[in-house]
Amino acid sequence: MKAMDEQIAGNNVIPGSLLQTFEKELADALAGYGADPEVVGFKSIACYRTGLDVAPAPEKIGVLERAVMTLILVYAARRTLRLADKALNDYVVHAAMRAAGECGKPVQFHTGLGDNDITLALSSPAHLQPLIKAYPRTKVVLLHSSYPYTREAGYLASVYENVFLDFGEIFPFLSGDGQRDTIRQVLELAPTNKILWSSKHDTSSSPVKARS
């Protein structure tokens, strides 16, 4: 944001320069968190922003530069920053997947269950299959049972060594019957040693830090 503020203030906005700065600072941050022993993993909320249908490879430089230009214009008008461009979000996801694979830490993905900020059809973990295949060294944790796409999540956990399924947050959001049905669906196909549970009571920002 500092580089963006400086270019806007000087009326000298250069998308290519800002993109290079963004790429470098993102890579440095991911490497730093990857080396931090208190950071146990990364979390993506791409599901909330532009959906889980992440492109198989990052977009070309020209597309990313146009996305940065749009981001600058919105930021200059509103003075708030929100990554809501699919090309940029997909780029960040790929960068995080690479970094996580290199440092041996997992990437958690919000899937399914959420609020009206989510496009439900794009919240199915099935959309992540190409990404999962592209980064076999990176552990992927599908959060929130992927409800209502639990069976799809169980399938991915069963056929990909690097995929795990977390069934947290269905408590207390689903009814008692819904909770039992979802757990049954989790157990239908997902290997029991790849089933996780989280409380989501940690209010710290991503990446996820170890707690005593």
Short mmCIF file of C-alpha atoms in Angstrom, two decimals:
data_model
loop_
_atom_site.label_atom_id
_atom_site.label_comp_id
_atom_site.label_asym_id
_atom_site.label_seq_id
_atom_site.Cartn_x
_atom_site.Cartn_y
_atom_site.Cartn_z
CA MET A 1 0.00 0.00 0.00
CA LYS A 2 2.92 2.35 0.65
CA ALA A 3 4.11 2.07 -2.94
CA MET A 4 0.55 2.62 -4.16
CA ASP A 5 0.11 5.72 -1.99
CA GLU A 6 3.41 7.17 -3.22
CA GLN A 7 2.53 6.73 -6.89
CA ILE A 8 -0.99 8.10 -6.45
CA ALA A 9 0.33 11.12 -4.51
CA GLY A 10 2.90 11.80 -7.24
CA ASN A 11 0.33 11.31 -10.02
CA ASN A 12 2.72 8.78 -11.52
CA VAL A 13 0.95 5.42 -11.38
CA ILE A 14 2.89 2.63 -13.10
CA PRO A 15 0.96 -0.69 -12.97
CA GLY A 16 3.99 -2.76 -14.01
CA SER A 17 6.11 -1.27 -11.23
CA LEU A 18 3.38 -1.82 -8.63
CA LEU A 19 2.89 -5.40 -9.81
CA GLN A 20 6.61 -6.10 -9.39
CA THR A 21 6.53 -4.59 -5.90
CA PHE A 22 3.43 -6.63 -5.04
CA GLU A 23 5.03 -9.86 -6.30
CA LYS A 24 8.26 -9.27 -4.36
CA GLU A 25 6.58 -8.28 -1.09
CA LEU A 26 4.18 -11.22 -1.32
CA ALA A 27 7.03 -13.67 -1.99
CA ASP A 28 9.10 -12.22 0.87
CA ALA A 29 6.15 -12.38 3.27
CA LEU A 30 5.31 -15.97 2.37
CA ALA A 31 8.95 -17.02 2.73
CA GLY A 32 9.16 -15.28 6.09
CA TYR A 33 6.02 -16.93 7.41
CA GLY A 34 7.18 -20.25 6.00
CA ALA A 35 10.39 -19.99 8.03
CA ASP A 36 8.60 -18.81 11.21
CA PRO A 37 8.29 -21.75 13.65
CA GLU A 38 5.17 -20.17 15.20
CA VAL A 39 3.32 -20.25 11.88
CA VAL A 40 1.81 -23.68 11.35
CA GLY A 41 -0.03 -23.04 8.11
CA PHE A 42 -1.73 -20.67 5.70
CA LYS A 43 -5.42 -20.01 5.06
CA SER A 44 -7.21 -18.90 1.90
CA ILE A 45 -10.55 -17.11 1.77
CA ALA A 46 -10.59 -17.03 -2.04
CA CYS A 47 -13.95 -18.78 -1.68
CA TYR A 48 -15.40 -15.55 -0.27
CA ARG A 49 -13.82 -13.31 -2.88
CA THR A 50 -13.83 -14.89 -6.34
CA GLY A 51 -14.58 -18.57 -5.75
CA LEU A 52 -12.62 -21.80 -5.70
CA ASP A 53 -12.38 -22.21 -9.48
CA VAL A 54 -8.74 -21.09 -9.36
CA ALA A 55 -7.11 -20.94 -12.79
CA PRO A 56 -4.70 -23.86 -13.44
CA ALA A 57 -1.87 -21.34 -13.89
CA PRO A 58 -1.47 -17.63 -13.06
CA GLU A 59 -2.61 -15.17 -15.71
CA LYS A 60 -0.17 -13.44 -18.05
CA ILE A 61 1.58 -10.25 -16.91
CA GLY A 62 -0.68 -8.00 -19.00
CA VAL A 63 -3.82 -9.35 -17.34
CA LEU A 64 -2.30 -8.90 -13.88
CA GLU A 65 -1.19 -5.35 -14.69
CA ARG A 66 -4.75 -4.45 -15.74
CA ALA A 67 -6.04 -5.96 -12.52
CA VAL A 68 -3.56 -3.85 -10.54
CA MET A 69 -4.70 -0.74 -12.42
CA THR A 70 -8.31 -1.46 -11.49
CA LEU A 71 -7.25 -2.01 -7.89
CA ILE A 72 -5.46 1.35 -7.89
CA LEU A 73 -8.48 3.20 -9.26
CA VAL A 74 -10.80 1.67 -6.65
CA TYR A 75 -8.30 2.37 -3.87
CA ALA A 76 -7.81 5.99 -4.99
CA ALA A 77 -11.58 6.55 -4.93
CA ARG A 78 -12.44 4.70 -1.70
CA ARG A 79 -9.13 4.54 0.22
CA THR A 80 -9.90 0.95 1.11
CA LEU A 81 -8.21 -2.13 -0.29
CA ARG A 82 -9.99 -5.38 -1.07
CA LEU A 83 -8.60 -8.10 -3.34
CA ALA A 84 -11.70 -8.93 -5.33
CA ASP A 85 -10.13 -9.47 -8.75
CA LYS A 86 -9.99 -13.11 -9.83
CA ALA A 87 -6.65 -12.85 -11.64
CA LEU A 88 -4.93 -11.36 -8.57
CA ASN A 89 -6.62 -13.72 -6.13
CA ASP A 90 -5.64 -16.73 -8.24
CA TYR A 91 -2.06 -15.42 -8.39
CA VAL A 92 -1.95 -15.16 -4.59
CA VAL A 93 -3.33 -18.70 -4.20
CA HIS A 94 -0.67 -20.13 -6.52
CA ALA A 95 2.07 -18.22 -4.70
CA ALA A 96 0.84 -19.52 -1.35
CA MET A 97 0.60 -23.10 -2.63
CA ARG A 98 4.19 -22.96 -3.91
CA ALA A 99 5.52 -21.43 -0.69
CA ALA A 100 3.61 -23.88 1.51
CA GLY A 101 4.93 -26.85 -0.45
CA GLU A 102 8.49 -25.58 -0.08
CA CYS A 103 8.25 -25.11 3.70
CA GLY A 104 6.10 -28.18 4.38
CA LYS A 105 3.13 -26.31 5.85
CA PRO A 106 -0.53 -26.84 4.88
CA VAL A 107 -2.92 -24.45 3.16
CA GLN A 108 -6.43 -24.32 4.61
CA PHE A 109 -9.22 -23.43 2.19
CA HIS A 110 -12.56 -22.07 3.28
CA THR A 111 -15.04 -24.26 1.42
CA GLY A 112 -18.82 -24.44 1.43
CA LEU A 113 -20.50 -23.10 4.55
CA GLY A 114 -20.36 -19.31 4.84
CA ASP A 115 -22.57 -16.26 4.39
CA ASN A 116 -24.16 -14.35 1.51
CA ASP A 117 -20.74 -13.06 0.41
CA ILE A 118 -20.09 -16.51 -1.06
CA THR A 119 -21.20 -17.64 -4.50
CA LEU A 120 -22.46 -21.07 -3.45
CA ALA A 121 -21.85 -22.75 -6.81
CA LEU A 122 -18.17 -21.70 -6.63
CA SER A 123 -17.67 -22.87 -3.04
CA SER A 124 -17.49 -26.59 -3.87
CA PRO A 125 -14.04 -28.11 -3.26
CA ALA A 126 -14.42 -29.96 -6.56
CA HIS A 127 -13.24 -26.74 -8.23
CA LEU A 128 -9.87 -27.16 -6.46
CA GLN A 129 -9.06 -30.48 -8.13
CA PRO A 130 -6.72 -29.01 -10.81
CA LEU A 131 -4.90 -26.99 -8.13
CA ILE A 132 -4.55 -30.03 -5.87
CA LYS A 133 -3.07 -32.02 -8.75
CA ALA A 134 -0.70 -29.17 -9.68
CA TYR A 135 0.85 -29.04 -6.18
CA PRO A 136 1.15 -32.64 -4.93
CA ARG A 137 3.75 -31.61 -2.31
CA THR A 138 1.39 -29.10 -0.69
CA LYS A 139 -1.03 -30.33 1.96
CA VAL A 140 -4.55 -28.96 1.42
CA VAL A 141 -7.09 -28.82 4.25
CA LEU A 142 -10.74 -28.41 3.22
CA LEU A 143 -12.53 -26.54 6.01
CA HIS A 144 -16.10 -26.60 7.35
CA SER A 145 -16.92 -30.06 5.96
CA SER A 146 -17.30 -28.23 2.62
CA TYR A 147 -21.03 -28.31 3.51
CA PRO A 148 -23.22 -28.81 1.51
CA TYR A 149 -20.51 -30.40 -0.67
CA THR A 150 -19.26 -32.83 1.97
CA ARG A 151 -19.23 -35.91 -0.27
CA GLU A 152 -17.12 -34.08 -2.87
CA ALA A 153 -14.61 -33.19 -0.15
CA GLY A 154 -14.54 -36.77 1.10
CA TYR A 155 -13.83 -37.97 -2.41
CA LEU A 156 -10.88 -35.59 -2.80
CA ALA A 157 -9.46 -36.68 0.56
CA SER A 158 -9.74 -40.31 -0.50
CA VAL A 159 -7.99 -40.03 -3.87
CA TYR A 160 -5.33 -37.38 -3.21
CA GLU A 161 -2.60 -38.01 -0.67
CA ASN A 162 -2.21 -34.30 0.07
CA VAL A 163 -5.88 -33.55 0.86
CA PHE A 164 -7.44 -33.51 4.35
CA LEU A 165 -11.02 -32.80 5.43
CA ASP A 166 -11.91 -30.69 8.47
CA PHE A 167 -15.49 -30.91 9.76
CA GLY A 168 -15.42 -27.93 12.14
CA GLU A 169 -18.04 -25.14 12.10
CA ILE A 170 -20.99 -27.40 11.35
CA PHE A 171 -21.41 -27.08 15.14
CA PRO A 172 -23.67 -25.26 16.01
CA PHE A 173 -24.73 -23.98 12.57
CA LEU A 174 -26.49 -27.17 11.48
CA SER A 175 -29.35 -28.85 13.29
CA GLY A 176 -28.63 -31.98 15.31
CA ASP A 177 -29.84 -34.14 12.44
CA GLY A 178 -27.76 -32.11 9.99
CA GLN A 179 -24.64 -32.52 12.10
CA ARG A 180 -25.10 -36.29 12.31
CA ASP A 181 -25.81 -36.58 8.58
CA THR A 182 -22.73 -34.53 7.71
CA ILE A 183 -20.46 -36.61 9.93
CA ARG A 184 -21.85 -39.75 8.27
CA GLN A 185 -21.00 -38.27 4.87
CA VAL A 186 -17.49 -37.40 6.05
CA LEU A 187 -16.99 -41.01 7.17
CA GLU A 188 -18.42 -42.52 3.97
CA LEU A 189 -15.22 -42.17 1.98
CA ALA A 190 -12.60 -39.98 3.65
CA PRO A 191 -9.82 -42.01 5.33
CA THR A 192 -10.14 -41.66 9.11
CA ASN A 193 -6.50 -40.56 9.43
CA LYS A 194 -7.25 -37.59 7.16
CA ILE A 195 -10.30 -36.29 9.04
CA LEU A 196 -9.70 -33.20 11.21
CA TRP A 197 -11.72 -30.96 13.49
CA SER A 198 -11.22 -27.30 14.33
CA SER A 199 -13.13 -24.90 16.55
CA LYS A 200 -12.40 -21.69 14.58
CA HIS A 201 -12.14 -19.86 17.91
CA ASP A 202 -8.72 -18.42 17.02
CA THR A 203 -9.22 -14.74 16.20
CA SER A 204 -5.68 -14.12 14.94
CA SER A 205 -5.27 -13.25 11.27
CA SER A 206 -3.83 -15.63 8.71
CA PRO A 207 -1.33 -17.24 8.58
CA VAL A 208 -2.31 -19.59 11.39
CA LYS A 209 -0.04 -19.36 14.44
CA ALA A 210 0.64 -22.11 16.91
CA ARG A 211 -1.06 -21.68 20.28
CA SER A 212 0.02 -23.13 23.60
#
